[in-house]
Short mmCIF file of C-alpha atoms in Angstrom, two decimals:
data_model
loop_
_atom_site.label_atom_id
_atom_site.label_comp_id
_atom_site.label_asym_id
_atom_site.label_seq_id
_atom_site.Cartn_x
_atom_site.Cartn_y
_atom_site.Cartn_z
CA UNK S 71 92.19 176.29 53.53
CA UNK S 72 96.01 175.82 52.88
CA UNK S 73 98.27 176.95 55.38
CA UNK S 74 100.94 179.76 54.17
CA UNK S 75 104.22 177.65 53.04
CA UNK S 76 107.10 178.74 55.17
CA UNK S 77 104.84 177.89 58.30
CA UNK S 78 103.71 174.65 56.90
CA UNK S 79 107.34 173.67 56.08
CA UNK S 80 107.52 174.74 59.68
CA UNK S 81 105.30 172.26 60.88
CA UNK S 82 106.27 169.43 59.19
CA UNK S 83 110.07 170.32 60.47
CA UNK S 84 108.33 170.23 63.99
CA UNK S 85 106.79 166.85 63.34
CA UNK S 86 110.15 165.52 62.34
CA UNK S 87 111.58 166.64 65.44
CA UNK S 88 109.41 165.02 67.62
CA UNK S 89 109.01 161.87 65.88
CA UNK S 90 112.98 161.75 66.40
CA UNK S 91 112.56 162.40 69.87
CA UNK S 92 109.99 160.07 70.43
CA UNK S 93 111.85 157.27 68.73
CA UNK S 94 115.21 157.63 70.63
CA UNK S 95 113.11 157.90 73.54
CA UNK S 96 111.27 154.29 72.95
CA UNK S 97 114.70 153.21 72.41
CA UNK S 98 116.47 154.64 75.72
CA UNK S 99 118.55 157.03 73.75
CA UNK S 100 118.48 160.62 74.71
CA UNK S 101 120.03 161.45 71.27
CA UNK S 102 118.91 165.28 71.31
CA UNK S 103 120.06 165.92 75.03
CA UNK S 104 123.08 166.65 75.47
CA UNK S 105 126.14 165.51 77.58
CA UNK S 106 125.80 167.16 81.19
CA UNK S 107 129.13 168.77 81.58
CA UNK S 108 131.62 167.19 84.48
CA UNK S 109 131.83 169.22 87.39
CA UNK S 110 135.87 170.06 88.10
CA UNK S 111 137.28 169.31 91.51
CA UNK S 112 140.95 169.91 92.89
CA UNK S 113 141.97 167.15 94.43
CA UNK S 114 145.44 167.84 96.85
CA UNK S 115 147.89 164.84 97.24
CA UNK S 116 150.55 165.13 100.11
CA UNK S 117 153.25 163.94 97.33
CA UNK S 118 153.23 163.58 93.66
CA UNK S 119 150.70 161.41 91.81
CA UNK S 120 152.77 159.53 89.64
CA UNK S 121 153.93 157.73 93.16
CA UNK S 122 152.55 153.86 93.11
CA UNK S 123 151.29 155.07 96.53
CA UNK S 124 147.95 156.64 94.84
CA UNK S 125 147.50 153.55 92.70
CA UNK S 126 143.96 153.28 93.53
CA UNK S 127 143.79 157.33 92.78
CA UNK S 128 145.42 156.82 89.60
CA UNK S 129 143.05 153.54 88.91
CA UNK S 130 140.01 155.44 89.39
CA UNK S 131 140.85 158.73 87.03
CA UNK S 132 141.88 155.77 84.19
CA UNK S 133 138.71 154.23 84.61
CA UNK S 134 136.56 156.63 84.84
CA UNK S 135 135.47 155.97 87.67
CA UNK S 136 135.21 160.02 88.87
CA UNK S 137 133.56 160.47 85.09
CA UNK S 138 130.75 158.22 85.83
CA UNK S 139 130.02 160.03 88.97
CA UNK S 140 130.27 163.13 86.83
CA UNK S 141 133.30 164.41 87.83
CA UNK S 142 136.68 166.30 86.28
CA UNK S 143 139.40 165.28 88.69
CA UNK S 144 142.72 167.61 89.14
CA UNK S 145 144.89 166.25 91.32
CA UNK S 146 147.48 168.59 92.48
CA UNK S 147 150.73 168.10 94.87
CA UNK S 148 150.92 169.50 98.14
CA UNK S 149 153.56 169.30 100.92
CA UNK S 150 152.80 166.51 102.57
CA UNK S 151 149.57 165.18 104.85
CA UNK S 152 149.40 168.37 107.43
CA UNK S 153 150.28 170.66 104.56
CA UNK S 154 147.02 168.82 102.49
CA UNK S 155 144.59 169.57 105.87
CA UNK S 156 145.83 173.11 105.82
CA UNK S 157 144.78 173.65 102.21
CA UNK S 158 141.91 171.75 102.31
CA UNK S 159 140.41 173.76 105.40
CA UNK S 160 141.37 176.55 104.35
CA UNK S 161 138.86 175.86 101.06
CA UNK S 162 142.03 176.29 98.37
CA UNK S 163 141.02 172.25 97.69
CA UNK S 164 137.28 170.88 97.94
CA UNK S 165 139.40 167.21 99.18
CA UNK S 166 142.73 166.08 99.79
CA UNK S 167 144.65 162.78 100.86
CA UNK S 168 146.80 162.47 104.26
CA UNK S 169 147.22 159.59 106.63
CA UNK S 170 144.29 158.61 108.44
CA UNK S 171 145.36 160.54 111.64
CA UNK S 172 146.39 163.92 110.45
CA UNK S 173 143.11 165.10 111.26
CA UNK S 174 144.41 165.02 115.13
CA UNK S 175 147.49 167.28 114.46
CA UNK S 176 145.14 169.01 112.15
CA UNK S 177 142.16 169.62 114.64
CA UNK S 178 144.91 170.99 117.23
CA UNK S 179 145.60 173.76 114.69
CA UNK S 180 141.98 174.81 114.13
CA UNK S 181 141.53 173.48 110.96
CA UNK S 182 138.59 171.84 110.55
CA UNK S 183 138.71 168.66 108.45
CA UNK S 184 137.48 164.94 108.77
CA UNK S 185 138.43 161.85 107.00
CA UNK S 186 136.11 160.18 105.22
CA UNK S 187 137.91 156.66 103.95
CA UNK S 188 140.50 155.03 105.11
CA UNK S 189 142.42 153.20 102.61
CA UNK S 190 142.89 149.82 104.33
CA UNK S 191 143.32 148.66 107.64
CA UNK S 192 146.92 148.71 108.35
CA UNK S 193 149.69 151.75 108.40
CA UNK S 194 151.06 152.70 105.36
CA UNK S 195 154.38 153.79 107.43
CA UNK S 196 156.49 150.70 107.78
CA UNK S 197 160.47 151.18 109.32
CA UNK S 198 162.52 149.79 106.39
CA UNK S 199 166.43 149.14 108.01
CA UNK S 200 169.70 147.17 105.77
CA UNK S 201 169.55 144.00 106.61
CA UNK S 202 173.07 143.55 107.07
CA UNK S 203 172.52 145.92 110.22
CA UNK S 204 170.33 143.75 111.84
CA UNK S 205 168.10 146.19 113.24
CA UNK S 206 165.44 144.44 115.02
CA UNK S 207 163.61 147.49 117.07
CA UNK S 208 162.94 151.20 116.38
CA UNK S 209 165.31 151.47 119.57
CA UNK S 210 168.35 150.36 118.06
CA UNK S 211 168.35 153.79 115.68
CA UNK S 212 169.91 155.67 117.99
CA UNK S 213 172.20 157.98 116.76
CA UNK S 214 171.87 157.00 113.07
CA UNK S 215 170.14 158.56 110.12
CA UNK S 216 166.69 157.80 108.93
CA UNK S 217 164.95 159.57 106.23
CA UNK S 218 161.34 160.28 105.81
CA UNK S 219 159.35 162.61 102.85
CA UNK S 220 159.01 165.82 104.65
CA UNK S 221 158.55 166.88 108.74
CA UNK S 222 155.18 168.10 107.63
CA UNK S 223 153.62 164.39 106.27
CA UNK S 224 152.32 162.45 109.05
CA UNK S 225 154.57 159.45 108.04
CA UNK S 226 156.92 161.73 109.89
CA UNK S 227 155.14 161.63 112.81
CA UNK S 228 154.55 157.82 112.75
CA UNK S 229 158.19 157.52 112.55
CA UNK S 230 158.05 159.67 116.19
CA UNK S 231 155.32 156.87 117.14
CA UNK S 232 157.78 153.86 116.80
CA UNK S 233 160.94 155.73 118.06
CA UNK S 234 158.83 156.52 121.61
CA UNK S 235 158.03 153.10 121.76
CA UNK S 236 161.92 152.25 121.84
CA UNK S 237 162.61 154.79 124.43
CA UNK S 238 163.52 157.47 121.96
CA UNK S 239 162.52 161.00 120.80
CA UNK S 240 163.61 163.27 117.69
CA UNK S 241 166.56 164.20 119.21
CA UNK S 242 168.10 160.55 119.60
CA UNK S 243 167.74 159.99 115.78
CA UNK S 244 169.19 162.38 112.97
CA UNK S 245 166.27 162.24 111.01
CA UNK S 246 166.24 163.87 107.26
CA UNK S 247 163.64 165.56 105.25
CA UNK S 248 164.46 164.03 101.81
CA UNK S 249 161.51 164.41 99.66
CA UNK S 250 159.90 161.72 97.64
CA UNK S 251 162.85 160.70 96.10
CA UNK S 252 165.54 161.24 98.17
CA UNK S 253 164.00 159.30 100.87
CA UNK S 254 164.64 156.14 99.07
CA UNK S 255 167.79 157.17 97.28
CA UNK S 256 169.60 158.11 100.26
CA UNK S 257 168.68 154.87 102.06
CA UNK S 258 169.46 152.72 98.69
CA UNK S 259 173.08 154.12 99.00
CA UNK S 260 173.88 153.37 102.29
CA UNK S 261 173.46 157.12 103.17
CA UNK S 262 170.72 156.27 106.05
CA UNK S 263 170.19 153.15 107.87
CA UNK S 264 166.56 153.53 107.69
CA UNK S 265 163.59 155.16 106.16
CA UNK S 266 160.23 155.87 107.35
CA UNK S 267 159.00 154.08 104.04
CA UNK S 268 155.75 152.91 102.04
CA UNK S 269 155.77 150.21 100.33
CA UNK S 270 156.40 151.62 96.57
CA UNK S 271 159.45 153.26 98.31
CA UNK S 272 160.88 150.20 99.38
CA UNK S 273 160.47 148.16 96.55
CA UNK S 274 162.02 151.27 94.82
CA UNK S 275 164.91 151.00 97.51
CA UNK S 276 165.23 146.93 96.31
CA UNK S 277 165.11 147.35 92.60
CA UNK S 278 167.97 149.62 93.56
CA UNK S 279 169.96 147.23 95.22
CA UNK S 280 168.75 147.42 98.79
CA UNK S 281 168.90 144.09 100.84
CA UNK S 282 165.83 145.38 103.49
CA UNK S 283 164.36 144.07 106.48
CA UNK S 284 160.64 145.74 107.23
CA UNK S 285 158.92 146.48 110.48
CA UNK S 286 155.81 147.15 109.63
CA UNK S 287 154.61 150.19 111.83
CA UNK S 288 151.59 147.97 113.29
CA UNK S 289 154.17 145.82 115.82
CA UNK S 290 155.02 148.75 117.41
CA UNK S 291 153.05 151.49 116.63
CA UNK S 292 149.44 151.84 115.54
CA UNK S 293 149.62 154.46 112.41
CA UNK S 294 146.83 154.52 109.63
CA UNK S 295 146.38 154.10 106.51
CA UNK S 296 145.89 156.76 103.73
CA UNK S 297 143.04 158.95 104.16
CA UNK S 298 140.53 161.29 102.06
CA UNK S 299 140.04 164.41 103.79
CA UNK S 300 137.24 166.99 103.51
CA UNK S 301 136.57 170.10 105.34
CA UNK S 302 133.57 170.40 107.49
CA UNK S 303 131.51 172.51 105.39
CA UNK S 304 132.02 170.03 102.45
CA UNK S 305 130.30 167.65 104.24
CA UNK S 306 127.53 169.43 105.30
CA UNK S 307 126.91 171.53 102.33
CA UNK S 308 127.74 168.99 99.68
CA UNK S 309 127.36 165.53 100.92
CA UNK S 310 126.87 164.07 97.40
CA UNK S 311 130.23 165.60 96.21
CA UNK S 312 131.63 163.39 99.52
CA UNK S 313 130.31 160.87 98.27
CA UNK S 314 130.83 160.06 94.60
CA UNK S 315 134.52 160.89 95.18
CA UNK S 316 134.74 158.15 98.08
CA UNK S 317 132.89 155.71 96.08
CA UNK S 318 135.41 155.69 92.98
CA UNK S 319 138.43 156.02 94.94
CA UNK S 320 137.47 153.00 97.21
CA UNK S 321 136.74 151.50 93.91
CA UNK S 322 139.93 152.23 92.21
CA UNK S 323 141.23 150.26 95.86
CA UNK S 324 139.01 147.13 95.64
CA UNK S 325 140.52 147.32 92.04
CA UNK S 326 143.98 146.65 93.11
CA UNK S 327 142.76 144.14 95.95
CA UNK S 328 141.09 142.14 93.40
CA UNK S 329 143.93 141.61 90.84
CA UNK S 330 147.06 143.22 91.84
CA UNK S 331 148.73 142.26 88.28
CA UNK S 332 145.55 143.52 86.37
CA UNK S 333 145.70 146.57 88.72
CA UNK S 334 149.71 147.12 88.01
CA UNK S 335 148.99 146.62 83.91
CA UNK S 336 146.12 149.11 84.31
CA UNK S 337 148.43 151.34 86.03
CA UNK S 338 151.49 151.63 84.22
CA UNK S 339 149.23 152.80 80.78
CA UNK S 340 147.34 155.27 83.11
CA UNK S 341 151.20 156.42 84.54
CA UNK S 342 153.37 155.93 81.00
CA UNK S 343 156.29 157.20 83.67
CA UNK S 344 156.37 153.43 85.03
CA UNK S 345 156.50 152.17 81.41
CA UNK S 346 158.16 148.60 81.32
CA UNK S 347 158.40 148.06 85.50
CA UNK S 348 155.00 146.03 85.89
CA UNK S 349 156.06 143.91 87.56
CA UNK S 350 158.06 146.34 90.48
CA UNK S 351 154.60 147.71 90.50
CA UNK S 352 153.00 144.49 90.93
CA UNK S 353 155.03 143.87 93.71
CA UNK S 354 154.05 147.25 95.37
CA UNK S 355 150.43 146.78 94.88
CA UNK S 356 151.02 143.23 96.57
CA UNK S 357 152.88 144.74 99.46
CA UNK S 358 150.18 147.36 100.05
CA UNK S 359 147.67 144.69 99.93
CA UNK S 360 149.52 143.00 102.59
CA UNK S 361 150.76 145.72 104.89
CA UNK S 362 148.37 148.10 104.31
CA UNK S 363 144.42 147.64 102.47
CA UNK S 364 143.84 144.24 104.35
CA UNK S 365 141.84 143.28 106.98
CA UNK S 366 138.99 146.12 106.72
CA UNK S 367 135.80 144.90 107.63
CA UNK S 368 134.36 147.65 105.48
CA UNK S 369 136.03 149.04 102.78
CA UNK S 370 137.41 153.15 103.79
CA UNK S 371 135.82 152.94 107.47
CA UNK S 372 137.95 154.31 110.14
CA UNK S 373 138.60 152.00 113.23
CA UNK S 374 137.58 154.35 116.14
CA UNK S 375 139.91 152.24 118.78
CA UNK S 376 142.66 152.62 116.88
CA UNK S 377 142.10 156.45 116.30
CA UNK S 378 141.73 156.92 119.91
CA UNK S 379 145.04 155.39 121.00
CA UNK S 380 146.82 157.32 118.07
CA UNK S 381 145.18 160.56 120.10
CA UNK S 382 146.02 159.40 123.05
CA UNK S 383 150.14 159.11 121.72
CA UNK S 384 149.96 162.97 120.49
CA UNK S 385 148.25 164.41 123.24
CA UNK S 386 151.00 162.45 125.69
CA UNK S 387 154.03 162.89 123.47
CA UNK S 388 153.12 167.02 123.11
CA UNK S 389 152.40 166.52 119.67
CA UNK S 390 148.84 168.38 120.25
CA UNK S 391 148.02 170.01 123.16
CA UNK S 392 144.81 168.35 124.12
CA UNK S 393 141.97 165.35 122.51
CA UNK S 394 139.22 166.61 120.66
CA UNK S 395 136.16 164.72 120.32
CA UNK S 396 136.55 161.50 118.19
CA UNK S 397 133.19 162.19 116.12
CA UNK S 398 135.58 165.32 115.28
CA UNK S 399 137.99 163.60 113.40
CA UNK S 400 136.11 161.23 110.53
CA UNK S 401 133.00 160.20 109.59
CA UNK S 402 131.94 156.43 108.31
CA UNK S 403 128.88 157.67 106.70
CA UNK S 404 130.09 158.09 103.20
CA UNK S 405 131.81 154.22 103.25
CA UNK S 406 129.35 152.92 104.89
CA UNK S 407 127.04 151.41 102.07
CA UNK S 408 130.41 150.68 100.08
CA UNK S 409 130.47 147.27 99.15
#
């Protein structure tokens, strides 16, 4: 008996099919499945990508680092660290980037956030004074002009850290919100004596013309390094989100502690806006490996000590009004398999 031709042509179409499927499975190819789609995530910076400051940010998206975890990464600009927490609590951003103690002045607010890496060891706040001024302590600013990015990115409140340490508040210093330019403009033309810097600023503040001496904010006070910040509920309803984005952005980090010149090649094609100063960003990515990424026994863990004296400063200097648990603030269990 002969079947009917349309469903025998059927058939053998079927048969084709399989055999196809069958084949690219013997050969690890999945060549009928198609791509999963990347899942799109908002990612708030407390200044504008295209700063050297989010190198290892930058690194990651140009590697696809966030596309192998199957991610679509937006990164958007807030208004600085506290402004980023805000946002970010508030569920308008799924993750955000601050310095690693924002979520102290954030906590004090009610928002509920936590880091989850911290991007090196050291502060990424260092004082940067002329050297022809010969300022040797954060005491010696009194009564002269220091910029900083904004009064609501914690950089501004590690400039606060080092002026108490020299006997001084707010009030002894005329201290300017410049914005991320104008902070190292202003300070390049002998319009400030110092800036409340990181170190893409004040290489930007040398290429300029600057003649700088740096105190790194670790001599006199104990800031952090950037942070990646997710709300509570992130972390409890979507731990794997937590952690794919941690794992490439520490990766995009390691990246630049590996091979700083690689890193600043890598870099500049990712950021075309850099195009032809490789090697000012080399020199940045060398001065945050100094300063700032070194010295972390694990790569994006938070150094508990250290976040308790920085709670201990705000709760003393009135910055918050009281210390909240420390398991409150950040969580290690997204870096800590990192290697």
């Amino acid at each position: 008996m002969s079947l009917p031709k349309p469903l025998a042509l059927s058939l053998r179409a079927s048969r084709r099919v399989a055999l196809v499927t069958l084949a690219a499975a013997a050969f690890g190819a999945p060549a009928l499945a198609q791509k999963a789609p990347l899942q799109e995530i908002t990612y708030l910076l407390p200044a504008p990508g295209n700063l050297p400051a989010f190198g290892p940010w930058m690194l990651a998206q140009a590697k696809g680092y966030y596309e192998q975890e199957g991610l679509k990464v937006n990164f958007v600009t807030g208004r600085g660290g506290v402004d980023v927490a805000k946002q970010v609590g508030a569920g308008n951003a799924v993750i955000g980037g601050a310095l690693g103690d924002t979520p102290i002045i954030a906590r004090a607010q009610g928002i509920p956030v936590k880091a989850v890496a911290v991007m090196g060891a050291g502060s990424l706040m260092q004082l940067v004074t002329h050297k022809d001024e010969r300022i040797e302590s954060p005491r010696e600013l009194k009564g002269k002009t220091v910029t900083v990015l904004a009064y609501t990115d914690t950089t501004y409140y590690a400039l606060l850290g080092m002026l108490s340490k020299g006997g001084l508040t707010k009030n002894d210093v005329n201290i300017q919100a410049a914005g991320p330019t104008g902070v190292w403009q202003l300070f390049a033309e002998k319009k400030a004596s110092g800036m409340a810097s990181t170190p893409d600023w004040t290489v930007n503040a040398m290429d300029a013309g600057a003649k700088v001496d740096i105190l790194p904010a670790d001599v006199f006070f104990k800031s952090m390094a950037q942070a990646i910040l997710v709300s509570d509920e992130t972390i409890q309803k979507n731990p794997q989100l937590v952690q794919k984005l941690v794992r490439a952005t520490v990766k995009g980090m390691k990246d630049i502690m590996a091979d700083p010149k690689a890193a600043s090649i890598a870099y500049v094609q990712a950021v075309p806006v850099h195009k032809g100063k490789e090697a000012s960003i080399q020199q940045m990515f060398e001065m945050y490996n100094k300063y700032v990424y070194a010295k972390q026994k694990q790569p994006g863990s938070m150094d508990e000590p250290r976040l308790a004296d920085l709670q201990k400063f705000y709760v003393s200097n009135g910055v918050v009004p009281s210390a909240v648990p420390l398991k409150d603030l950040y969580t290690n269990q997204f870096v800590a398999n990192l290697k």
